[in-house]
Amino acid sequence: MIRFRQEICRSKPSQERRFHSSSAVLLILLGSCLAPFAASSRESSLVATSVDRVSTPDPMVQEINDLIRKGWTDNNVEPSPVADDAEWLRRVTLDINGHIPALDDVETFLADKDKLKRSKLIDRLLEDPAYVRHWTTIWSNLCIGQKTPRRVSRGGMQKFFRDAFRKNRPWNEVVFDLVAAEGHYEHSGAVNFLLAQMQDQDDGVQMTAKTTRLFLGMQVQCTQCHDHPFNKFKQDQFWQFNSFFKQTAKIDHRKYNPATGRMDEDFSEIVERDYAGPVYFEKRNGLMQVAYPNYFGIEVDPADSIERRKELAKLMIAGQKPLVAVAFVNRMWCHFFGYGFTHPIDDWGIHNPPSNPELAERLATEFVTSGYDCRRLIRWITNTEAYHLTSSRTKKNEQDNPAAGEPALFSHPSVKAMTAEQLYDSLIVATNAHRSTRTGWENSEQQRQKWLQQFIREFGTDDGEESNSFDGTIPQALMMMNGELVNEACRLQEGSHLFELLSQKGNDLQKTKRLFLTVLGRPPTKIELKKIQLCLKGASDQRTVFQDVFWALLNSNEFIFNH
């Protein structure tokens, strides 16, 4: 531990470290390791006594509950206990709004005696501007990556999704716009999805693979060169899909810069080019084959006058239960439970059957019937009995372990690493900085992107899809421990959040409770309180003990994981 602390202090010598009370740091870190996500370690007054406390009269929710319980019975597993209010509040706020709940919200919710307070909170979270921000971030990252590719407008992509989630546009319309998009990359923000897949001259291969993975839940990239032995999707089908994108072209516009005398990048746009007939591809035996636009057996006229991408977009959302609905339901379920009905979530097929096919089919059908209502789908999922359970496994559901390759039975939500954006926004909430620094979407987004770029560099990879979660690598840990955001939060100068917390009326017990509620969303356990009180008794300046406790909580596993 001493060597580790020396390494922390050495990592950025220009920044002051604050180990005023090393015993407090060590004791609280040890305390956090006792049972960091276990509901049994919490105060008993916070534990929900039964499922009835979180029930909702929605018949669709009851149907989901019945289908999940059938899976438990068939596999001889029992669900984990119902999560206490503190655990559930933190999880649902992170999942829907992308950040931990603020101190005031935690105190209000824990004190509320209304039996339907959980369902009512879900409704409030879905109307919160943070809901729009969070889901805009999720889908912008999915469509263009975390690092913005050249000639792609992140602002344009975000504006498109911001409008979609704010207005609760039907998901089938959103998908149609993304697949069929044309025009200026800021005026028509949906085109950025396609622009991000056109970084290389690959004849639309990346567009084909990304579209099918993201919106149809199918991984077809391996069938580009040969038939896959375990995948029903064949090589000719890949190129039939690819032919829908052959008319798609990108135009990069430049403008003269009189200051430098050079032509600078101005904007990019997606246009349709003249293209008729088939595409040609080579089989493994060297023979050349042709492929015409064909969507699972539905042929599309290959004439030049037919706008192929628009025809593809129409076919993707047609019918009573299109793959677009199945893929979206599976991805949303995974977002809230940590695992979807299939693993991975974008590889649905007979080679990878869903763990609960009846539930997946029922949800997809009802999602279409609802008019592709994203908010309603979230209400269904987050009001289910399974979502209200603690994330801790028991001896009676140990076999429900999808991380070990077992089919997910959802007898408990899985622990998830925070995304980089969730971590940043949670740090802002935990340090109360959101009340002073967020002066608007654009200003706050610039500050956020600056921190995220640092996060990507510290992670050591340029792959936007794989660098968006905080999973505790040493560079990430050092960035948290020595980063400007955490250092500023832990200062004791007048005006800081920590200074305000410690200046409020109350004894040491009340101040300690506020710190825990602020960072972890729960009160301290008796063991944690005892350890902190021991440190406070022997300290010459008690404020520095609280300072170290605050720093340690911000760097604890319990803070950086969604459980």
XYZ file of C-alpha atoms in Angstrom:
563
model
C 0.000 0.000 0.000
C 2.868 2.400 0.820
C 4.516 1.686 -2.530
C 1.164 2.228 -4.270
C 0.687 5.615 -2.567
C 4.232 6.604 -3.522
C 3.445 5.716 -7.130
C 0.301 7.867 -6.963
C 2.256 10.824 -5.666
C 4.956 10.355 -8.283
C 2.551 10.118 -11.207
C 1.925 13.886 -11.399
C 4.344 15.733 -9.138
C 3.054 19.117 -10.232
C -0.231 18.498 -8.440
C -0.531 18.535 -4.664
C -1.702 15.320 -3.063
C -3.723 15.404 0.115
C -2.863 12.565 2.452
C -3.314 14.594 5.632
C -4.731 11.614 7.469
C -3.380 8.471 5.858
C -5.102 6.265 8.430
C -8.478 7.638 7.361
C -7.740 6.849 3.725
C -6.638 3.324 4.463
C -9.478 2.581 6.869
C -12.225 3.823 4.591
C -10.756 1.981 1.598
C -10.708 -1.192 3.668
C -14.251 -0.494 4.795
C -15.418 -0.147 1.194
C -14.038 -3.605 0.420
C -16.077 -5.391 3.119
C -19.151 -5.854 0.933
C -19.265 -2.930 -1.487
C -22.434 -3.844 -3.352
C -24.201 -6.069 -0.828
C -27.618 -4.942 0.345
C -27.063 -6.944 3.523
C -24.398 -4.440 4.603
C -26.839 -1.523 4.456
C -29.024 -0.159 7.215
C -32.097 -2.367 7.559
C -34.426 0.636 7.462
C -33.588 1.136 3.792
C -34.456 -2.361 2.597
C -37.670 -2.840 0.632
C -39.739 -5.417 2.522
C -41.407 -7.073 -0.439
C -41.998 -6.931 -4.151
C -45.412 -5.359 -3.422
C -43.616 -2.118 -2.537
C -42.390 -1.742 -6.076
C -45.347 -3.196 -7.978
C -47.138 -1.410 -10.781
C -50.581 -2.142 -12.256
C -49.307 -2.046 -15.881
C -50.411 -5.388 -17.410
C -47.345 -5.499 -19.677
C -45.047 -5.293 -16.654
C -46.969 -8.118 -14.987
C -46.621 -10.202 -18.134
C -42.853 -9.607 -18.200
C -42.674 -10.604 -14.531
C -44.525 -13.851 -15.243
C -42.247 -14.763 -18.164
C -39.072 -14.058 -16.170
C -40.382 -16.062 -13.201
C -41.097 -18.956 -15.563
C -37.416 -18.874 -16.554
C -36.382 -18.966 -12.904
C -38.640 -21.923 -12.201
C -37.546 -23.854 -15.294
C -33.883 -23.397 -14.349
C -34.341 -23.960 -10.609
C -33.017 -20.578 -9.493
C -34.402 -18.086 -7.018
C -34.172 -14.292 -7.408
C -31.966 -12.145 -5.221
C -33.728 -10.031 -2.568
C -35.332 -6.731 -3.484
C -32.738 -3.942 -3.509
C -32.986 -1.318 -0.803
C -34.103 2.146 -1.834
C -30.582 3.572 -1.857
C -29.162 0.919 -4.187
C -32.137 1.041 -6.526
C -32.247 4.849 -6.670
C -28.586 5.054 -7.651
C -28.930 2.356 -10.307
C -32.070 3.703 -11.977
C -30.734 7.276 -12.025
C -27.488 6.128 -13.618
C -29.321 3.956 -16.146
C -31.941 6.493 -17.227
C -30.205 9.842 -16.677
C -26.533 8.878 -16.845
C -25.359 10.143 -13.465
C -25.708 9.413 -9.752
C -28.565 11.109 -7.876
C -27.861 14.429 -6.176
C -27.769 14.629 -2.371
C -31.137 16.391 -2.124
C -32.767 13.765 -4.336
C -31.322 10.923 -2.263
C -32.550 12.385 1.019
C -36.007 13.090 -0.393
C -36.396 9.628 -1.899
C -35.201 7.737 1.177
C -37.605 9.701 3.374
C -40.593 9.148 1.050
C -43.066 6.552 2.382
C -45.164 6.299 -0.790
C -45.403 2.660 -1.910
C -45.413 3.747 -5.567
C -42.486 6.142 -5.229
C -40.275 4.017 -7.477
C -42.678 4.063 -10.415
C -43.262 7.781 -9.920
C -39.514 8.416 -9.876
C -39.099 6.568 -13.182
C -41.646 8.921 -14.734
C -39.791 11.968 -13.385
C -36.429 10.712 -14.623
C -37.827 10.213 -18.123
C -38.959 13.852 -18.187
C -35.626 15.164 -16.887
C -33.349 16.924 -19.452
C -30.585 14.559 -18.301
C -32.508 11.691 -19.937
C -32.176 13.364 -23.336
C -28.506 14.148 -22.742
C -27.671 10.602 -21.629
C -29.355 8.805 -24.500
C -28.020 11.308 -27.003
C -24.539 10.418 -25.770
C -25.195 6.669 -25.942
C -26.429 6.668 -29.515
C -23.972 9.257 -30.788
C -21.156 7.037 -29.528
C -22.746 3.954 -31.060
C -23.157 5.632 -34.435
C -19.891 7.567 -34.820
C -17.643 6.362 -31.972
C -16.282 8.270 -29.022
C -13.490 9.902 -31.010
C -15.042 11.910 -33.829
C -13.833 10.658 -37.251
C -12.609 13.132 -39.874
C -15.281 14.940 -41.813
C -17.943 13.992 -39.260
C -19.893 16.488 -37.162
C -20.423 15.278 -33.603
C -22.580 18.345 -33.017
C -24.794 17.415 -35.957
C -25.108 13.822 -34.766
C -25.936 14.942 -31.234
C -28.539 17.426 -32.447
C -30.279 14.677 -34.391
C -30.506 12.361 -31.373
C -31.249 15.210 -28.972
C -34.318 16.120 -30.993
C -35.314 12.459 -31.309
C -35.210 11.677 -27.583
C -36.635 15.028 -26.513
C -39.655 14.560 -28.764
C -39.761 10.792 -28.087
C -39.798 10.117 -31.806
C -40.771 6.561 -32.763
C -37.629 4.447 -33.073
C -38.580 3.156 -36.528
C -38.591 6.757 -37.810
C -35.182 7.381 -36.249
C -33.721 4.295 -37.935
C -35.282 5.230 -41.268
C -33.694 8.691 -41.131
C -30.260 7.289 -40.257
C -30.235 4.713 -43.045
C -31.786 6.932 -45.723
C -30.014 10.209 -44.775
C -28.709 12.723 -47.302
C -27.365 16.250 -47.152
C -25.102 18.569 -45.121
C -23.517 16.976 -42.061
C -24.818 19.649 -39.681
C -28.087 20.633 -41.316
C -29.046 16.967 -41.683
C -27.370 15.456 -38.646
C -28.408 11.874 -39.407
C -25.906 11.697 -42.291
C -23.055 11.576 -39.798
C -23.827 7.923 -39.118
C -23.012 7.092 -42.741
C -20.111 9.548 -42.938
C -18.464 7.849 -39.958
C -18.521 4.556 -41.892
C -16.962 6.115 -45.013
C -13.479 6.854 -43.705
C -11.931 4.306 -46.071
C -12.627 3.395 -49.670
C -14.123 -0.003 -48.842
C -17.058 -0.107 -51.289
C -19.587 0.309 -48.516
C -18.419 -2.716 -46.524
C -18.286 -0.827 -43.229
C -21.710 0.717 -43.843
C -23.133 -2.747 -44.467
C -21.583 -4.253 -41.341
C -22.436 -1.347 -39.028
C -26.035 -0.995 -40.199
C -26.814 -4.673 -39.736
C -25.081 -4.853 -36.344
C -26.564 -1.690 -34.873
C -30.112 -1.791 -36.189
C -30.751 -5.458 -37.050
C -28.704 -7.058 -34.277
C -26.721 -9.215 -36.722
C -22.964 -9.583 -37.145
C -22.411 -10.204 -40.847
C -18.892 -8.845 -41.293
C -17.352 -12.340 -41.316
C -19.516 -13.353 -44.280
C -17.969 -10.688 -46.488
C -15.341 -13.170 -47.681
C -16.919 -16.579 -47.072
C -19.921 -18.435 -45.692
C -19.704 -18.636 -41.902
C -19.955 -22.215 -40.535
C -22.174 -21.185 -37.591
C -24.043 -18.195 -39.015
C -27.113 -18.579 -41.188
C -26.184 -15.332 -42.949
C -24.245 -16.224 -46.129
C -21.696 -14.446 -48.286
C -24.150 -13.706 -51.092
C -26.527 -12.130 -48.547
C -23.773 -9.813 -47.334
C -23.268 -8.470 -50.833
C -27.007 -8.279 -51.442
C -27.164 -5.949 -48.430
C -24.065 -4.140 -49.623
C -25.694 -3.374 -52.966
C -28.210 -1.135 -51.162
C -25.332 1.268 -50.407
C -23.729 1.385 -53.870
C -25.455 4.642 -54.778
C -24.120 6.380 -51.656
C -21.360 8.931 -52.169
C -19.589 11.477 -49.986
C -18.576 14.946 -51.131
C -15.968 16.844 -49.107
C -16.192 20.601 -49.569
C -13.292 22.983 -48.972
C -13.025 26.745 -48.798
C -10.130 29.160 -49.278
C -8.544 30.548 -46.110
C -6.996 33.959 -46.921
C -5.028 33.958 -43.639
C -3.062 30.822 -44.559
C -3.472 30.796 -48.321
C -4.711 27.227 -48.124
C -7.902 25.371 -48.811
C -9.379 24.301 -45.468
C -12.035 21.693 -44.768
C -15.501 23.208 -44.830
C -18.174 20.520 -44.659
C -19.134 17.087 -45.979
C -22.385 15.809 -47.347
C -23.998 12.563 -48.460
C -25.413 12.433 -51.992
C -26.818 9.770 -54.268
C -24.756 8.815 -57.317
C -25.802 7.026 -60.482
C -25.531 3.280 -60.057
C -27.508 0.475 -61.636
C -27.161 -3.262 -61.774
C -25.450 -5.718 -59.444
C -22.309 -5.722 -57.331
C -19.573 -8.246 -57.965
C -17.821 -10.331 -55.326
C -15.346 -13.173 -55.314
C -16.036 -16.598 -53.816
C -13.338 -18.495 -51.944
C -12.818 -20.686 -55.010
C -11.935 -17.603 -57.062
C -15.155 -17.451 -59.062
C -16.837 -14.064 -59.438
C -20.492 -13.752 -58.458
C -23.136 -11.049 -58.766
C -25.520 -9.781 -56.089
C -28.616 -7.598 -56.512
C -30.329 -5.630 -53.737
C -32.279 -8.196 -51.751
C -33.622 -7.974 -48.179
C -34.162 -11.482 -46.795
C -35.715 -12.698 -50.011
C -37.456 -9.448 -50.966
C -35.936 -8.284 -54.255
C -35.567 -4.586 -55.031
C -35.442 -3.225 -58.568
C -31.740 -2.527 -59.331
C -32.576 0.255 -61.794
C -30.743 3.566 -61.459
C -34.018 5.405 -60.772
C -34.630 3.449 -57.548
C -33.208 4.983 -54.362
C -31.851 1.826 -52.826
C -31.100 3.065 -49.307
C -34.613 4.411 -48.910
C -35.992 1.075 -50.075
C -33.751 -0.683 -47.551
C -34.910 1.658 -44.763
C -38.554 0.936 -45.618
C -37.980 -2.814 -45.571
C -36.079 -2.696 -42.268
C -39.045 -1.188 -40.414
C -41.847 -3.024 -42.225
C -44.023 -5.698 -40.671
C -45.450 -6.463 -37.246
C -42.162 -7.514 -35.653
C -39.190 -6.374 -37.740
C -35.614 -7.100 -36.715
C -35.247 -3.396 -35.921
C -37.647 -3.853 -33.004
C -36.038 -7.104 -31.811
C -32.544 -5.584 -31.933
C -33.575 -2.435 -30.074
C -35.416 -4.336 -27.332
C -32.405 -6.617 -26.851
C -30.008 -3.661 -26.630
C -32.251 -1.784 -24.195
C -32.651 -4.838 -21.971
C -28.863 -5.204 -21.897
C -28.474 -1.547 -20.951
C -30.564 -2.004 -17.807
C -29.584 -5.542 -16.787
C -25.969 -5.693 -17.954
C -26.768 -8.540 -20.376
C -29.291 -8.909 -23.142
C -31.251 -11.938 -24.287
C -28.210 -12.788 -26.427
C -24.527 -12.261 -25.794
C -23.225 -10.328 -27.580
C -26.308 -8.212 -28.072
C -25.636 -7.572 -31.770
C -25.382 -11.244 -32.781
C -28.936 -12.578 -32.895
C -29.548 -15.782 -34.848
C -30.047 -19.533 -34.741
C -26.337 -19.903 -33.922
C -26.839 -17.703 -30.848
C -30.389 -18.257 -29.549
C -31.868 -15.880 -26.939
C -31.971 -16.942 -23.292
C -35.664 -16.085 -22.917
C -37.105 -16.188 -26.457
C -40.746 -15.895 -25.404
C -40.075 -12.707 -23.446
C -37.886 -11.217 -26.180
C -40.543 -11.886 -28.832
C -43.345 -10.539 -26.660
C -41.466 -7.337 -25.842
C -40.575 -6.729 -29.484
C -44.174 -7.220 -30.602
C -45.539 -4.923 -27.918
C -42.844 -2.322 -28.671
C -44.076 -2.167 -32.273
C -47.700 -2.012 -31.133
C -46.823 0.938 -28.856
C -45.640 2.880 -31.895
C -41.960 2.257 -31.149
C -42.292 4.304 -27.962
C -38.821 4.380 -26.347
C -39.981 5.925 -23.081
C -42.714 3.341 -22.660
C -40.236 0.516 -23.260
C -37.972 1.937 -20.549
C -40.949 2.173 -18.170
C -41.758 -1.486 -18.758
C -38.198 -2.641 -18.142
C -37.455 -0.506 -15.083
C -40.782 -1.322 -13.408
C -40.222 -5.073 -13.624
C -39.698 -7.145 -10.519
C -36.288 -8.285 -11.802
C -34.959 -4.739 -12.168
C -35.808 -3.979 -8.536
C -33.643 -6.804 -7.194
C -30.233 -6.290 -5.627
C -27.239 -6.949 -7.864
C -25.741 -9.340 -5.294
C -25.995 -13.028 -6.140
C -27.101 -15.624 -3.609
C -26.301 -19.326 -3.247
C -29.629 -20.093 -4.885
C -28.841 -18.187 -8.111
C -25.055 -18.563 -8.409
C -25.537 -20.482 -11.638
C -27.118 -17.382 -13.206
C -23.706 -16.059 -14.228
C -23.665 -14.788 -17.833
C -20.094 -13.545 -17.336
C -19.076 -17.220 -17.253
C -20.890 -17.907 -20.520
C -24.182 -19.080 -19.019
C -27.491 -17.826 -20.500
C -28.742 -14.817 -18.552
C -31.781 -15.591 -16.393
C -32.040 -12.104 -14.827
C -32.397 -13.303 -11.245
C -30.353 -10.197 -10.368
C -29.106 -7.176 -12.335
C -25.421 -7.422 -13.213
C -22.773 -5.004 -11.980
C -21.679 -2.691 -14.813
C -18.672 -0.458 -15.260
C -19.625 3.191 -15.664
C -19.086 4.692 -19.080
C -16.657 7.584 -19.249
C -19.552 10.002 -19.640
C -21.415 8.550 -16.670
C -18.291 8.860 -14.556
C -17.709 12.476 -15.565
C -21.325 13.483 -15.006
C -21.410 11.635 -11.673
C -18.272 13.435 -10.519
C -19.944 16.705 -11.444
C -23.034 15.782 -9.394
C -21.046 14.403 -6.427
C -19.007 17.607 -6.229
C -22.013 19.869 -6.846
C -20.220 21.420 -9.820
C -23.302 20.978 -11.994
C -24.952 23.927 -10.259
C -22.234 26.359 -11.227
C -20.640 25.126 -14.454
C -23.509 23.929 -16.629
C -24.617 27.061 -18.386
C -26.041 25.345 -21.418
C -25.749 22.274 -23.613
C -22.891 23.567 -25.797
C -20.732 24.984 -22.980
C -21.083 21.951 -20.735
C -20.521 19.618 -23.677
C -17.216 21.335 -24.544
C -15.955 20.889 -20.987
C -17.145 17.309 -20.982
C -15.473 16.463 -24.301
C -12.191 17.925 -23.079
C -12.198 15.554 -20.098
C -13.290 12.605 -22.249
C -10.412 13.098 -24.664
C -8.050 12.913 -21.710
C -9.827 9.747 -20.625
C -9.326 8.160 -24.058
C -5.615 9.002 -24.040
C -5.193 7.586 -20.543
C -6.978 4.423 -21.574
C -4.409 3.824 -24.272
C -6.613 2.990 -27.248
C -8.082 4.883 -30.158
C -11.045 2.545 -30.615
C -14.061 4.629 -29.755
C -16.346 1.623 -29.232
C -14.044 0.016 -26.669
C -12.769 3.043 -24.772
C -16.016 4.319 -23.312
C -16.122 2.422 -20.014
C -14.198 2.975 -16.823
C -12.894 -0.457 -15.832
C -10.112 0.452 -13.452
C -6.879 0.263 -15.420
C -3.885 1.835 -13.679
C -3.789 4.911 -15.992
C -7.503 5.458 -15.383
C -7.071 5.050 -11.638
C -4.196 7.541 -11.568
C -6.241 9.970 -13.613
C -9.057 9.730 -11.083
C -6.784 10.024 -8.057
C -4.680 12.883 -9.388
C -7.080 14.414 -11.905
C -8.023 18.060 -11.824
C -11.724 17.318 -11.328
C -11.213 15.229 -8.183
C -8.504 17.525 -6.811
C -10.745 20.548 -7.151
C -13.589 18.681 -5.487
C -11.459 17.822 -2.453
C -10.240 21.337 -1.718
C -11.244 22.914 1.568
C -11.273 26.507 0.333
C -14.397 28.549 0.842
C -16.864 28.032 -1.983
C -15.977 24.391 -2.633
C -18.623 21.710 -2.258
C -16.679 19.964 0.492
C -16.318 23.226 2.401
C -20.080 23.815 2.140
C -20.879 20.281 3.329
C -18.618 20.596 6.370
C -19.882 24.111 7.168
C -23.478 22.973 7.530
C -24.935 22.451 10.968
C -24.581 19.011 12.461
C -22.291 16.715 14.386
C -19.579 14.414 13.000
C -22.073 11.610 12.446
C -24.346 13.825 10.360
C -21.436 15.182 8.312
C -20.162 11.672 7.631
C -23.639 10.609 6.539
C -23.841 13.553 4.120
C -20.517 12.584 2.545
C -21.689 9.007 1.966
C -25.079 10.081 0.643
C -23.383 12.573 -1.697
C -20.911 10.116 -3.229
C -22.386 6.622 -2.783
C -26.070 7.473 -2.412
C -26.344 5.575 0.872
C -25.586 6.185 4.549
C -22.422 4.651 6.025
C -22.603 1.247 7.689
C -21.894 0.859 11.399
C -18.463 -0.573 10.622
C -17.570 2.360 8.379
C -18.787 4.863 10.961
C -16.708 3.230 13.661
C -13.544 3.393 11.568
C -14.073 7.055 10.684
C -14.794 7.980 14.302
C -11.482 6.398 15.330
C -9.670 8.604 12.810
C -11.531 11.724 13.911
C -10.615 11.199 17.567
C -6.898 11.228 16.883
C -6.850 14.053 14.317
C -5.526 17.537 15.025
C -7.725 18.918 12.231
C -10.907 16.947 11.666
C -11.585 18.698 8.395
C -8.625 16.920 6.806
C -10.046 13.564 7.872
C -13.296 14.376 6.074
C -11.231 15.550 3.104
C -9.465 12.192 2.882
C -12.738 10.323 3.337
C -14.316 12.299 0.493
C -11.328 11.581 -1.775
C -11.359 7.873 -0.891
C -15.095 7.551 -1.575
C -14.717 9.175 -4.979
C -12.000 6.629 -5.813
C -13.798 3.589 -4.411
C -15.084 0.697 -6.512
C -18.548 1.376 -5.161
C -18.534 4.810 -6.762
C -17.184 3.910 -10.208
C -19.463 0.889 -10.738
C -23.183 0.819 -11.481
C -24.669 -1.904 -9.289
